[in-house]
Short mmCIF file of C-alpha atoms and ligand atoms in Angstrom, two decimals:
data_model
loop_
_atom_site.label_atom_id
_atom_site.label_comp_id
_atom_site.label_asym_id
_atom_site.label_seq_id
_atom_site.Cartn_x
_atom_site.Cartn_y
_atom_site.Cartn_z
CA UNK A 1 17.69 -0.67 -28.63
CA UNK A 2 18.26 0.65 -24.92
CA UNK A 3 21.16 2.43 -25.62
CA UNK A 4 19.75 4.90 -28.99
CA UNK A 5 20.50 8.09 -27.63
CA UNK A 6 16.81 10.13 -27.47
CA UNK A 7 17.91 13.21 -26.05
CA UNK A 8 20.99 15.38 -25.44
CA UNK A 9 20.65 17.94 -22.87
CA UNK A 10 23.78 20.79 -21.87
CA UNK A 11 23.17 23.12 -19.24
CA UNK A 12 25.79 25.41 -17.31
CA UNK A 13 27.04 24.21 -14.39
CA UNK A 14 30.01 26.07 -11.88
CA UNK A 15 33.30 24.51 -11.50
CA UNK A 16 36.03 24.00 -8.24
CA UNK A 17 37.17 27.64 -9.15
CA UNK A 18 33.65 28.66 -9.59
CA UNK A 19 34.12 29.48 -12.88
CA UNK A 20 30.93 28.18 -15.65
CA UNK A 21 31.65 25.13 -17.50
CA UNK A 22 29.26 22.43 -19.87
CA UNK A 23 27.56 19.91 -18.40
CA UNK A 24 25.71 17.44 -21.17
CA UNK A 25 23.08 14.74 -20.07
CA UNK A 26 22.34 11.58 -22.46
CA UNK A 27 19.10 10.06 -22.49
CA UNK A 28 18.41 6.67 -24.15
CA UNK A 29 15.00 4.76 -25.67
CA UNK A 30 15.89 2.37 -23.03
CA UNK A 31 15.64 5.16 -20.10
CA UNK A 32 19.19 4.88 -19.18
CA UNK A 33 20.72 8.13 -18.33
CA UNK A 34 24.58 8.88 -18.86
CA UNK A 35 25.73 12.94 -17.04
CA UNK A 36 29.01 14.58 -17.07
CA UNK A 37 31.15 17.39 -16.92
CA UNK A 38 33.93 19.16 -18.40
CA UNK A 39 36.79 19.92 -16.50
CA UNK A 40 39.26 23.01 -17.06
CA UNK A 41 42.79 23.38 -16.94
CA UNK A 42 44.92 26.48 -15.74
CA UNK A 43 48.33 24.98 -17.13
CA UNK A 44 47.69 24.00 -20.31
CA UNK A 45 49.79 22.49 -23.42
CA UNK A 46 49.53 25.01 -26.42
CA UNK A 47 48.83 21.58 -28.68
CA UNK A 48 45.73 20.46 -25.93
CA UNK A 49 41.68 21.10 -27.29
CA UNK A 50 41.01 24.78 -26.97
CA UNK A 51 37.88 25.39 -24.75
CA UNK A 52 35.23 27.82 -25.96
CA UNK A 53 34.40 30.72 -23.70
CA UNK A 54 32.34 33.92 -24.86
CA UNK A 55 34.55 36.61 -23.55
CA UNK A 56 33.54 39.58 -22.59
CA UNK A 57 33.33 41.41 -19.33
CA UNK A 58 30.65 39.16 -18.06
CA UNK A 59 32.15 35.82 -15.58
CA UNK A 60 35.57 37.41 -17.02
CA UNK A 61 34.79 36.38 -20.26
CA UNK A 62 34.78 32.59 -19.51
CA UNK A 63 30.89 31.87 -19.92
CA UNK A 64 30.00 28.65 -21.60
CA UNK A 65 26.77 29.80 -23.93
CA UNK A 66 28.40 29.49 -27.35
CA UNK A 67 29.53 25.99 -26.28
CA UNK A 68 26.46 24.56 -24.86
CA UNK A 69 24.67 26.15 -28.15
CA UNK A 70 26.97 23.84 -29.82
CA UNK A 71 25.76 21.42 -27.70
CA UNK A 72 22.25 21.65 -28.62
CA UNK A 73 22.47 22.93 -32.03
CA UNK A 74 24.64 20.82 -33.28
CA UNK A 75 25.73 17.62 -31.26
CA UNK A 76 22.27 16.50 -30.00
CA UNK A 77 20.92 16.10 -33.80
CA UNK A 78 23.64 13.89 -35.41
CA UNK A 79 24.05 11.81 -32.08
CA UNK A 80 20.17 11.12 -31.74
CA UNK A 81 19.42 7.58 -32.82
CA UNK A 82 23.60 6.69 -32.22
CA UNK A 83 24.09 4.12 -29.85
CA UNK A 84 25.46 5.16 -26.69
CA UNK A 85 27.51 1.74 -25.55
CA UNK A 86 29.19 2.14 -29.22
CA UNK A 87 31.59 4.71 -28.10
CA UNK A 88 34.11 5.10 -30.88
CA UNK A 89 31.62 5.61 -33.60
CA UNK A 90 30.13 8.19 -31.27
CA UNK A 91 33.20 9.85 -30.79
CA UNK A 92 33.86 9.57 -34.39
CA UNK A 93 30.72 11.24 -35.21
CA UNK A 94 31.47 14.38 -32.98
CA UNK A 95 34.96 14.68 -34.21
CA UNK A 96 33.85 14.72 -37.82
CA UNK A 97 31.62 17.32 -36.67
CA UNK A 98 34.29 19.41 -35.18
CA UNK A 99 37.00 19.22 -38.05
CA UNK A 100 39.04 21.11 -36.31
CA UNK A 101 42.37 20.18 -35.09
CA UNK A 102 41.98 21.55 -31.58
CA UNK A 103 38.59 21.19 -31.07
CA UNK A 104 37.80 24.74 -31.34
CA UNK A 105 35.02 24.83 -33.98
CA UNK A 106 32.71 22.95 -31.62
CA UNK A 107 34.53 23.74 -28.10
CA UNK A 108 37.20 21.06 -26.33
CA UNK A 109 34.67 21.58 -23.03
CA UNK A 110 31.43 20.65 -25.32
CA UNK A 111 33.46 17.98 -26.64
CA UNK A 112 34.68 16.14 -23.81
CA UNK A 113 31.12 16.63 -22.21
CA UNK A 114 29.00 14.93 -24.58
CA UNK A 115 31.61 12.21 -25.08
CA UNK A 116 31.71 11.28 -21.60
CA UNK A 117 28.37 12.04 -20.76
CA UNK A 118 27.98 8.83 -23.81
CA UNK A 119 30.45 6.79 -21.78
CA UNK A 120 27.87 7.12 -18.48
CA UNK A 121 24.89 6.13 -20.87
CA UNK A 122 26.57 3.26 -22.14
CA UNK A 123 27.11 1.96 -19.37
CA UNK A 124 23.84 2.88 -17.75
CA UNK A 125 22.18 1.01 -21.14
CA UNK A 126 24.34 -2.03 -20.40
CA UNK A 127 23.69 -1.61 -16.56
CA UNK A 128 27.09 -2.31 -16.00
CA UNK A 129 29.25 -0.11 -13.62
CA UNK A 130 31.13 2.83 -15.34
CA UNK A 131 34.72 1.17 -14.80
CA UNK A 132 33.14 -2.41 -15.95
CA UNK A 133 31.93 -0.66 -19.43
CA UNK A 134 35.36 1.21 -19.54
CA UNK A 135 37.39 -2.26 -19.25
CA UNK A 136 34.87 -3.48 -21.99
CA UNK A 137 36.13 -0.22 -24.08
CA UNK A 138 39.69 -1.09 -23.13
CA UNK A 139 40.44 -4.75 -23.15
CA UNK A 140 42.39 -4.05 -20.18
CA UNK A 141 41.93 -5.83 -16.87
CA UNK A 142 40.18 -3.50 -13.98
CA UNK A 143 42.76 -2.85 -11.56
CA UNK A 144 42.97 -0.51 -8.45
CA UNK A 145 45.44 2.52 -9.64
CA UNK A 146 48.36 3.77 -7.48
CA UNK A 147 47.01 7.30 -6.40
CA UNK A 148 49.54 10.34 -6.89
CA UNK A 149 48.47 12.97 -4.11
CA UNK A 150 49.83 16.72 -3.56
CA UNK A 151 50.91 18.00 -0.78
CA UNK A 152 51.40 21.05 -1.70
CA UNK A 153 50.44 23.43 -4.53
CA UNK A 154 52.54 26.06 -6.75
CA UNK A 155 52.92 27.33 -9.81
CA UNK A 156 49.77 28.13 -11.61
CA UNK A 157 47.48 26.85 -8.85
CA UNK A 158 48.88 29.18 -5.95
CA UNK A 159 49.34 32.46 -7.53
CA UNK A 160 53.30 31.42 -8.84
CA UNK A 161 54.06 31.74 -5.18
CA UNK A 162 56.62 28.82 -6.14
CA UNK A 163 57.29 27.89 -9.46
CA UNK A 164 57.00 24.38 -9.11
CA UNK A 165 53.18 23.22 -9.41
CA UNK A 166 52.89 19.73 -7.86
CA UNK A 167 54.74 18.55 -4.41
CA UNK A 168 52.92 15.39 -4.42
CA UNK A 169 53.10 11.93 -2.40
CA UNK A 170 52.91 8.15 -3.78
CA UNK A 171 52.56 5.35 -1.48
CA UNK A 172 54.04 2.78 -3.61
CA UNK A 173 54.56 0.22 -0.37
CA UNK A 174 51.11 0.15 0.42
CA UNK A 175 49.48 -3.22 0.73
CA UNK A 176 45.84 -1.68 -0.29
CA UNK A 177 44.20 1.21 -1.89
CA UNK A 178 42.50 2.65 1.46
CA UNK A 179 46.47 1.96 2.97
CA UNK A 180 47.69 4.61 0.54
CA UNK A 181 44.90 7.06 1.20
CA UNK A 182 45.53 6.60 5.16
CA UNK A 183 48.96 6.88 4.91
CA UNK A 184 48.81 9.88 2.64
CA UNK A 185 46.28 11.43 4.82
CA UNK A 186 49.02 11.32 7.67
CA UNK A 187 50.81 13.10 5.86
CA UNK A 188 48.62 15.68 4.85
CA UNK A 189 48.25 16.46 8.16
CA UNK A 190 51.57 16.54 9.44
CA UNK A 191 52.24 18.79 6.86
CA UNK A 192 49.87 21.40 8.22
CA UNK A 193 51.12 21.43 11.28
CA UNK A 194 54.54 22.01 9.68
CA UNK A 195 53.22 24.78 7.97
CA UNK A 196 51.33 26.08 11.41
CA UNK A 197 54.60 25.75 13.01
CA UNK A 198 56.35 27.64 10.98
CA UNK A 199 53.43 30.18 10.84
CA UNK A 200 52.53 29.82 7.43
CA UNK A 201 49.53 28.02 7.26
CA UNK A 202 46.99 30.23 5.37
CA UNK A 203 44.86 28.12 2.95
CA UNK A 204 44.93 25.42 0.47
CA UNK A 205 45.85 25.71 -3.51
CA UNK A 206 43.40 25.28 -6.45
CA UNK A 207 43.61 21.71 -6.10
CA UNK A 208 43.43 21.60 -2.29
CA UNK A 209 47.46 21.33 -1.21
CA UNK A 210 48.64 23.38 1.04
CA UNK A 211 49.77 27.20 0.22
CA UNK A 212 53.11 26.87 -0.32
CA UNK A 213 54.69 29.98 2.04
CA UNK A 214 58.28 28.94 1.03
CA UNK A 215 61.30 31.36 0.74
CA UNK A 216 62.83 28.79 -2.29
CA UNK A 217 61.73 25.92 -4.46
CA UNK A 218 63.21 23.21 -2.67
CA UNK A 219 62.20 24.13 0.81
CA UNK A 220 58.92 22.67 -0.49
CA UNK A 221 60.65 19.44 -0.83
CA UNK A 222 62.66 19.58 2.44
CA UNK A 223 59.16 20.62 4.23
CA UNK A 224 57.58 17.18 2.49
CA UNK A 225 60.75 15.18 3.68
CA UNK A 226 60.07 16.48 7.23
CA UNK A 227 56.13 15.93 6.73
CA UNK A 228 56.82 12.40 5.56
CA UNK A 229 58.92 12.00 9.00
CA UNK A 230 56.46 13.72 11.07
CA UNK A 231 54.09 10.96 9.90
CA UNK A 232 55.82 8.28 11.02
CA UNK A 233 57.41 7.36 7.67
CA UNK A 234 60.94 6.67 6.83
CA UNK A 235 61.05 8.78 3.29
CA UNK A 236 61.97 6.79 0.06
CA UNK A 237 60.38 3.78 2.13
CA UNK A 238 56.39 3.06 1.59
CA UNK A 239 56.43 6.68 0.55
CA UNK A 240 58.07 8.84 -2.22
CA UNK A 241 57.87 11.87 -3.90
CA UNK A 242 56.51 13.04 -6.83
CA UNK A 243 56.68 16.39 -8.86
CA UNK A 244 55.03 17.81 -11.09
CA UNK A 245 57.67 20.72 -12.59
CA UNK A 246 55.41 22.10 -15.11
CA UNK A 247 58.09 23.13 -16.64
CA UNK A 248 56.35 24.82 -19.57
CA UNK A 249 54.65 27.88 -17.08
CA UNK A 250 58.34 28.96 -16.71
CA UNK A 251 60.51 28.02 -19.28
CA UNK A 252 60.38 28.51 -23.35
CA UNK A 253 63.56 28.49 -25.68
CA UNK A 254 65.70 26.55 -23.48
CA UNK A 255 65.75 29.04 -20.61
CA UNK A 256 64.02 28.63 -17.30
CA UNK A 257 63.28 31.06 -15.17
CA UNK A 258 62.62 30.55 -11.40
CA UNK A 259 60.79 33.47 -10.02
CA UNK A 260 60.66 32.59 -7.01
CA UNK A 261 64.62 32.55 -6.44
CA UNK A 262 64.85 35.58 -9.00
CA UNK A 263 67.28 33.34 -11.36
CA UNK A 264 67.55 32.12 -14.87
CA UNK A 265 68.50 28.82 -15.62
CA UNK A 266 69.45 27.62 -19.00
CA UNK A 267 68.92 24.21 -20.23
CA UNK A 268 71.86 21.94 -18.82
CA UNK A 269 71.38 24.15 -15.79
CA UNK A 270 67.69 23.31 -15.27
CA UNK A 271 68.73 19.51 -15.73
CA UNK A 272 71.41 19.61 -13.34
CA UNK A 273 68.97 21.30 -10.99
CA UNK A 274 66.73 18.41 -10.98
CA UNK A 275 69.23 16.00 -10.78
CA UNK A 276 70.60 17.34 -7.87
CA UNK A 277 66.76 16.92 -6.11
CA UNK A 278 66.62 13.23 -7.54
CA UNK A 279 70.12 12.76 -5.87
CA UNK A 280 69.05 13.97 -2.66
CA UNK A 281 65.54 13.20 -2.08
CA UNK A 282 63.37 9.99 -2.86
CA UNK A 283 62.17 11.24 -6.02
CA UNK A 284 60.42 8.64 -8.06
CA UNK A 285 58.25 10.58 -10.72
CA UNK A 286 59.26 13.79 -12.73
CA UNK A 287 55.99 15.52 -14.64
CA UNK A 288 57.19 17.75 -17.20
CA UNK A 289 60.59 18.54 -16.09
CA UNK A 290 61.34 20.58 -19.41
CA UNK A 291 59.19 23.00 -21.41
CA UNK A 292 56.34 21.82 -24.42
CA UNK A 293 59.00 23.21 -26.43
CA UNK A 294 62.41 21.45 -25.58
CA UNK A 295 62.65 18.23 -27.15
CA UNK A 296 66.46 18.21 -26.13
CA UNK A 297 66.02 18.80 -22.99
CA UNK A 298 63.51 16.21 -22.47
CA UNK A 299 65.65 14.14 -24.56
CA UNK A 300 68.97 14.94 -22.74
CA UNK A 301 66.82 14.59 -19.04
CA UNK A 302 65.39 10.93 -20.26
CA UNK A 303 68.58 9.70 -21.19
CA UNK A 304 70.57 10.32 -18.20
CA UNK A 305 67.36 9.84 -15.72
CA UNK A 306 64.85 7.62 -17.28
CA UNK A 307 66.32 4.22 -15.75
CA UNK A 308 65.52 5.71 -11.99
CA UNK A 309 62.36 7.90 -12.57
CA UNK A 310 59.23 7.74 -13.87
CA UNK A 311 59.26 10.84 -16.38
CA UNK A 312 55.84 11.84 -17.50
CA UNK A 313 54.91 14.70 -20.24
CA UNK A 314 51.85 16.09 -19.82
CA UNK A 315 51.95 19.07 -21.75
CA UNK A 316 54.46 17.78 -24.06
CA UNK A 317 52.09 14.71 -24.58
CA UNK A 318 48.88 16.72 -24.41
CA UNK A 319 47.15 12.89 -24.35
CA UNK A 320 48.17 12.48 -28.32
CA UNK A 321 48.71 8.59 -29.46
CA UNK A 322 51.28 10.34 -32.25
CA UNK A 323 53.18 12.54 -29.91
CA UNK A 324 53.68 9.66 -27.26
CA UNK A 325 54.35 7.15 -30.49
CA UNK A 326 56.65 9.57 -31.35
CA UNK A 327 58.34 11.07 -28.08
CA UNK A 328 59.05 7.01 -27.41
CA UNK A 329 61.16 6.94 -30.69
CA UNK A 330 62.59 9.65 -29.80
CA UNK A 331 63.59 9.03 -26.44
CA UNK A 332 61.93 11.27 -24.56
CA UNK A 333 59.80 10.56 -21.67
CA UNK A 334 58.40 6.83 -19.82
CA UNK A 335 54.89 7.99 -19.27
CA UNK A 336 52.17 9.86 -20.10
CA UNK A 337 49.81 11.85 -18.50
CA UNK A 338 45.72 11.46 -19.57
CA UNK A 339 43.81 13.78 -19.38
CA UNK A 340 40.19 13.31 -21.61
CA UNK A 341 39.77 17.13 -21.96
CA UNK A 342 43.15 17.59 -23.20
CA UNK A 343 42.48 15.92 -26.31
CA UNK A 344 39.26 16.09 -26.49
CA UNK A 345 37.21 12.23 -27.13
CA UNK A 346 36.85 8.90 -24.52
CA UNK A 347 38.32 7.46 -27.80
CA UNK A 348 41.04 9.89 -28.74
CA UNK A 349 41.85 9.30 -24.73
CA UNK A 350 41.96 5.86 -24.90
CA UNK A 351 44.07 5.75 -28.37
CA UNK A 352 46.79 7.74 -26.58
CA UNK A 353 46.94 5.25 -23.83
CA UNK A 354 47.10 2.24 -26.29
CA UNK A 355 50.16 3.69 -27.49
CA UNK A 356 51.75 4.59 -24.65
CA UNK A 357 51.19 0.42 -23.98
CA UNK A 358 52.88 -0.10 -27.25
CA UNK A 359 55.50 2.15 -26.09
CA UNK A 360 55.98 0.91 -22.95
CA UNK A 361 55.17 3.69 -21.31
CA UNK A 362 54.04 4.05 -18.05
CA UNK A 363 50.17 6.15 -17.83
CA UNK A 364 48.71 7.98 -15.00
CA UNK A 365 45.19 9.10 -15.60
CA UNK A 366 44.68 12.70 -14.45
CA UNK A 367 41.93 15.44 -13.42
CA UNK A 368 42.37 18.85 -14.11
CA UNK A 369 43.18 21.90 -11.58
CA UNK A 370 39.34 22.90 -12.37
CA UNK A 371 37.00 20.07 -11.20
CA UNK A 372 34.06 19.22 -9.97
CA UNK A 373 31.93 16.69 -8.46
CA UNK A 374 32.24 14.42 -11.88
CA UNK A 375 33.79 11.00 -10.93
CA UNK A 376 34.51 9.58 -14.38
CA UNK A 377 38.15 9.65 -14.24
CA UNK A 378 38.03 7.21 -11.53
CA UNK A 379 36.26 4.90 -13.48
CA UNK A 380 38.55 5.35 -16.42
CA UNK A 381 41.77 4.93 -14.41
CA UNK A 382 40.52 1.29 -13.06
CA UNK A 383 38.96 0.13 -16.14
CA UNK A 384 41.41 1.49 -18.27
CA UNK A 385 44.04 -0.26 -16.09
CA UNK A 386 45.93 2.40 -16.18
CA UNK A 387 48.04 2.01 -13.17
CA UNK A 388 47.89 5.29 -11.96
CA UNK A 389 45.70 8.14 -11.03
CA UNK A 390 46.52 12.16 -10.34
CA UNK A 391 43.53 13.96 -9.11
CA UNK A 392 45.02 16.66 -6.78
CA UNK A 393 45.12 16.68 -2.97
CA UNK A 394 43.67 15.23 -0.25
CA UNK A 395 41.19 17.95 0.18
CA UNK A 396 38.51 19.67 -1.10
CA UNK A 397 35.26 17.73 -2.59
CA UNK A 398 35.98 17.86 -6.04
CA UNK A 399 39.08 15.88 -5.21
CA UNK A 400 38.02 13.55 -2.39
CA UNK A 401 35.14 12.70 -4.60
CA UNK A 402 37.25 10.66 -6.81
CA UNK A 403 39.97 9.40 -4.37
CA UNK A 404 36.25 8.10 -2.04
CA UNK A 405 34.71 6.44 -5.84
CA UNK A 406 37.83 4.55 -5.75
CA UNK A 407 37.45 3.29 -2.18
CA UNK A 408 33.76 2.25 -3.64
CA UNK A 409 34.90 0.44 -6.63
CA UNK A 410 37.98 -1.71 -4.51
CA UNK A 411 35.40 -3.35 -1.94
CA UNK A 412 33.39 -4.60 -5.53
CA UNK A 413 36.88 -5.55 -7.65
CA UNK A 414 38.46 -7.02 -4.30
CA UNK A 415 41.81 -5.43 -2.99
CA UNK A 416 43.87 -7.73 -4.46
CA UNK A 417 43.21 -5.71 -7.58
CA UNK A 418 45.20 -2.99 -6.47
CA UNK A 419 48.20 -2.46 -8.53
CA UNK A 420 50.41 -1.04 -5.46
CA UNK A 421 54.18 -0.17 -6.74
CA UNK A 422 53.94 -2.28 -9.70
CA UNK A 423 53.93 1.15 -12.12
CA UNK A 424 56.76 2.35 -10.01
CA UNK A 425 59.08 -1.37 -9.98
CA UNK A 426 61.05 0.44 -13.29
CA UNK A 427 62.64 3.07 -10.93
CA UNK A 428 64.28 1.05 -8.28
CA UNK A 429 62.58 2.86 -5.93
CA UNK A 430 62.05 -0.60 -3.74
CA UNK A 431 65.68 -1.66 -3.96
CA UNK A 432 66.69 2.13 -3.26
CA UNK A 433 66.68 3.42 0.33
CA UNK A 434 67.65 7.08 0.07
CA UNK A 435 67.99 9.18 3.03
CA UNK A 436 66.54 12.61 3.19
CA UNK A 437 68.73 15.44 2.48
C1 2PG B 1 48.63 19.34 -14.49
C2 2PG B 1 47.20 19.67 -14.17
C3 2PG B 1 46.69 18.96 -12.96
P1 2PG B 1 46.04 21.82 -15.02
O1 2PG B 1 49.43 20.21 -14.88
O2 2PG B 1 49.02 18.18 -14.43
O3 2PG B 1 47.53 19.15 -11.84
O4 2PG B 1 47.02 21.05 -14.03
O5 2PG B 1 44.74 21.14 -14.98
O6 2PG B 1 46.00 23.24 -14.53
O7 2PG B 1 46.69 21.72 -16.37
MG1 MG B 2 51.03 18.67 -15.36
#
C-alpha cells in the first residue's frame, strides 16, 4: 500500500527561540514523504503534555536526545507497516505506547512530531494537499479561517514587561483573507511608528509583536486604539481587539497580581477590571481571562460577558474534548483554543474540537510562542474548519510562514471560502459601534 510507513526518522532541529526541539520524518512503501515539527510553549497549562528535555547545564537543560531516542527506539518499530492516511489508529498506537496521562513517558514534543509528521505522509500517500486530507480527517468543510494577529507582546513572551501576553487584532469586516492580512499589516506598522514616536521602539516579542514599553496594562490597549486610527480604521469597525490575558502566569487562588502596576487584584476585582476594558474598547475576544485554577471566576466572567465576547480557555482547556465537554456544562467559556502539542495526538486534537462543535463552542486553532518554519497548523485550521487561526504577529518567519500558506491555500479553495466575521456574529460586534476610550 503507498501509505505503510517504511521508515521513521527524528533528528534535532532549532526552534524561533533557538532552543532544540524533535523533528520526525515519515517515509512510506509508496515513496511519499510526510516532515514535521514540534512546537514549544512558554505559557503553559499545568494539565497540557509535558515535553521531554535532558536537563543539565548543556542548551540549559532543554536538549531533545532522550526524546528523539524515543523516537527511534520506540515509535519507529510499532508504527512501521501502519498506514499513514489511517490517522487515528496511528495515533492510537503511539498513545498506547505512551500510557501516560501527560505524555511524559514518551515526550509531548516526540509525540506531537511523529503524529503530525503521519498527517504530512498521509496526505503525501493520497497526494492530496495537507488541508484536503485534514477535511477528509474532519468531515468539516475547508474554509479560510479568520486570522487573530498581535500587535503587541507581554507577559511571558516579553520578559513580564506587561502582564498581559497578547494585544492582538481581528479583522472581522474583511471581505477576503489577503484583506485581513493588509489591513492588519497597516496596523502593524502604524503601531511602530507609535512606539518610535513615543521613543520606545526597541524590538519585537517572542512571537514577533512589538516590545511593549508601557508604564500600565491598558496603555497597551489605548496605544492599539490609536494604532488602529493611525491606520485609517475607525476601531470596533472592520477591526477589533483581541486579548489574550493569560491569566494563569499571574494569578492562582483567586488573586491576581499585576506586576506591572505593583497591585493585587482579587477575583471580582480582576473581573471588574476586564469589564471595564470590554466597556471601553472594542473588545471582541477574551483568552484566558481567569487562572487554570478558577472555575468561578471563569464561571462568574462567562455569565455576565459571554453574550458580547468570544471567551476562549486555553490553558483551562489545554485542547481536552472532556474539559471543554465539561467547562460547556458548566458554563464556563464559548471557545477553545487548539493547540496539537498541548494535548499531544492529530486525533486527541481533533476530538477536542468535535466537542467544542457539540458544545457550541467557538475554536481558534493556535501555534505556540516557540515555532518554526512547520506550516501544519495552517492546514489544520482550513481543513478542520475551524474558523479561526492564532499564530502570533505579523512578523518574524516562523509566523509569516503560516499567515503566507494561508494566502496559498485561498487562491486553490477560492475566496469565497473565507469565513470573515462569521466566528465573531455571536458577539454583536457588527451591530456594536463602540468608540475608543
Ligand atoms: C498562548 C500561546 C500562544 P505559549 O498562550 O496562547 O500565544 O503561548 O505557546 O507560550 O503557551
Ligand atoms: Mg493563551
Amino acid at each position: 500500500m503507498a501509505g505503510t510507513i517504511s521508515d521513521v526518522i527524528a533528528r534535532r532541529v532549532w526552534d524561533s527561540r533557538g532552543h532544540p526541539t524533535v523533528e520526525v520524518e515519515i517515509v512510506t512503501d509508496g515513496g511519499a514523504t510526510g516532515r514535521a515539527i514540534a512546537p514549544a510553549g512558554a505559557s503553559r497549562g499545568t494539565r497540557e503534555a509535558v515535553d521531554l528535555r535532558d536537563g543539565g547545564t548543556a542548551l540549559s537543560g532543554l536538549d531533545v536526545q532522550a526524546a528523539l531516542d524515543n523516537v527511534r527506539r520506540r515509535i519507529a518499530p510499532a508504527l512501521k507497516g501502519m498506514d499513514a492516511t489511517e490517522q487515528a489508529e496511528v495515533d492510537a498506537a503511539i498513545l498506547a505506547l505512551d500510557g501516560s496521562v501527560l505524555k511524559d513517558s514518551l515526550g509531548g514534543n516526540a509525540v506531537v512530531a511523529a503524529s503530525l509528521a503521519v498527517l504530512h505522509a498521509g496526505a503525501a500517500a493520497k497526494a492530496v494537499p495537507l488541508w484536503r486530507h485534514c477535511a477528509d480527517l474532519s468531515g468539516a468543510a475547508p474554509s479560510l479561517p479568520l486570522p487573530e494577529i498581535q500587535i503587541f507582546g507581554g507577559g511571558a513572551h516579553a520578559g513580564r514587561r506587561v502582564d498581559i501576553q497578547d494585544f492582538m487584532v481581528m479583522v472581522p469586516g474583511a471581505a477576503t483573507f489577503d484583506e485581513a492580512m493588509a489591513a492588519t499589516a497597516e496596523i502593524y506598522r502604524a503601531a511602530g511608528s507609535l512606539m518610535h514616536r513615543k521613543g520606545r521602539l526597541v524590538g519585537v516579542a517572542d512571537e514577533g509583536g512589538w516590545w511593549p514599553v508601557f508604564d500600565h496594562n491598558e496603555e497597551a490597549l489605548e496605544t492599539l486604539v490609536r494604532a488602529i486610527e493611525d491606520a485609517g480604521e475607525t476601531p470596533g469597525e472592520r477591526v477589533v481587539i483581541s486579548l489574550d490575558v493569560a491569566a494563569s502566569e499571574f494569578g492562582a487562588k483567586g488573586r491576581y497580581r499585576l506586576a506591572l502596576e505593583d497591585r493585587e487584584l482579587g477575583r471580582d476585582e480582576m473581573i471588574g477590571l476586564l469589564g471595564r476594558w470590554i466597556a471601553d474598547y472594542p473588545i471582541a475576544s477574551i483568552e484566558d481571562p481567569l487562572a487554570e485554577d478558577d472555575p468561578e471566576g471563569m464561571r462568574d466572567f462567562t455569565a455576565e460577558f459571554g453574550a458580547r465576547v468570544q471567551i476562549i480557555g486555553d490553558d483551562y482547556l489545554v485542547t481536552k474534548a472532556d474539559l471543554v465537554t465539561a467547562a460547556a456544562a458548566d458554563g464556563a467559556c464559548n471557545a477553545v483554543l487548539i493547540k496539537v502539542n498541548q494535548v499531544g495526538t492529530v486525533s486527541e486534537a481533533l476530538d477536542c474540537l468535535k466537542a467544542a462543535r457539540a458544545a457550541g463552542y467557538g475554536t481558534i486553532v493556535s501555534a505556540r510562542s516557540g515555532e518554526t518554519e512547520d506550516v501544519s497548523i495552517s492546514h489544520m485550521a482550513v481543513g478542520f474548519g475551524a474558523g479561526q487561526l492564532k499564530v502570533g504577529s505579523f512578523a518574524r518567519s516562523e509566523r509569516m510562514a503560516k499567515w503566507n500558506e494561508c494566502l496559498r491555500i485561498a487562491e486553490v479553495l477560492g475566496q469565497e471560502a473565507f469565513v470573515a466575521g462569521k466566528p465573531l456574529a455571536a458577539t454583536g460586534w457588527a451591530d456594536r459601534k463602540q468608540g475608543a476610550a
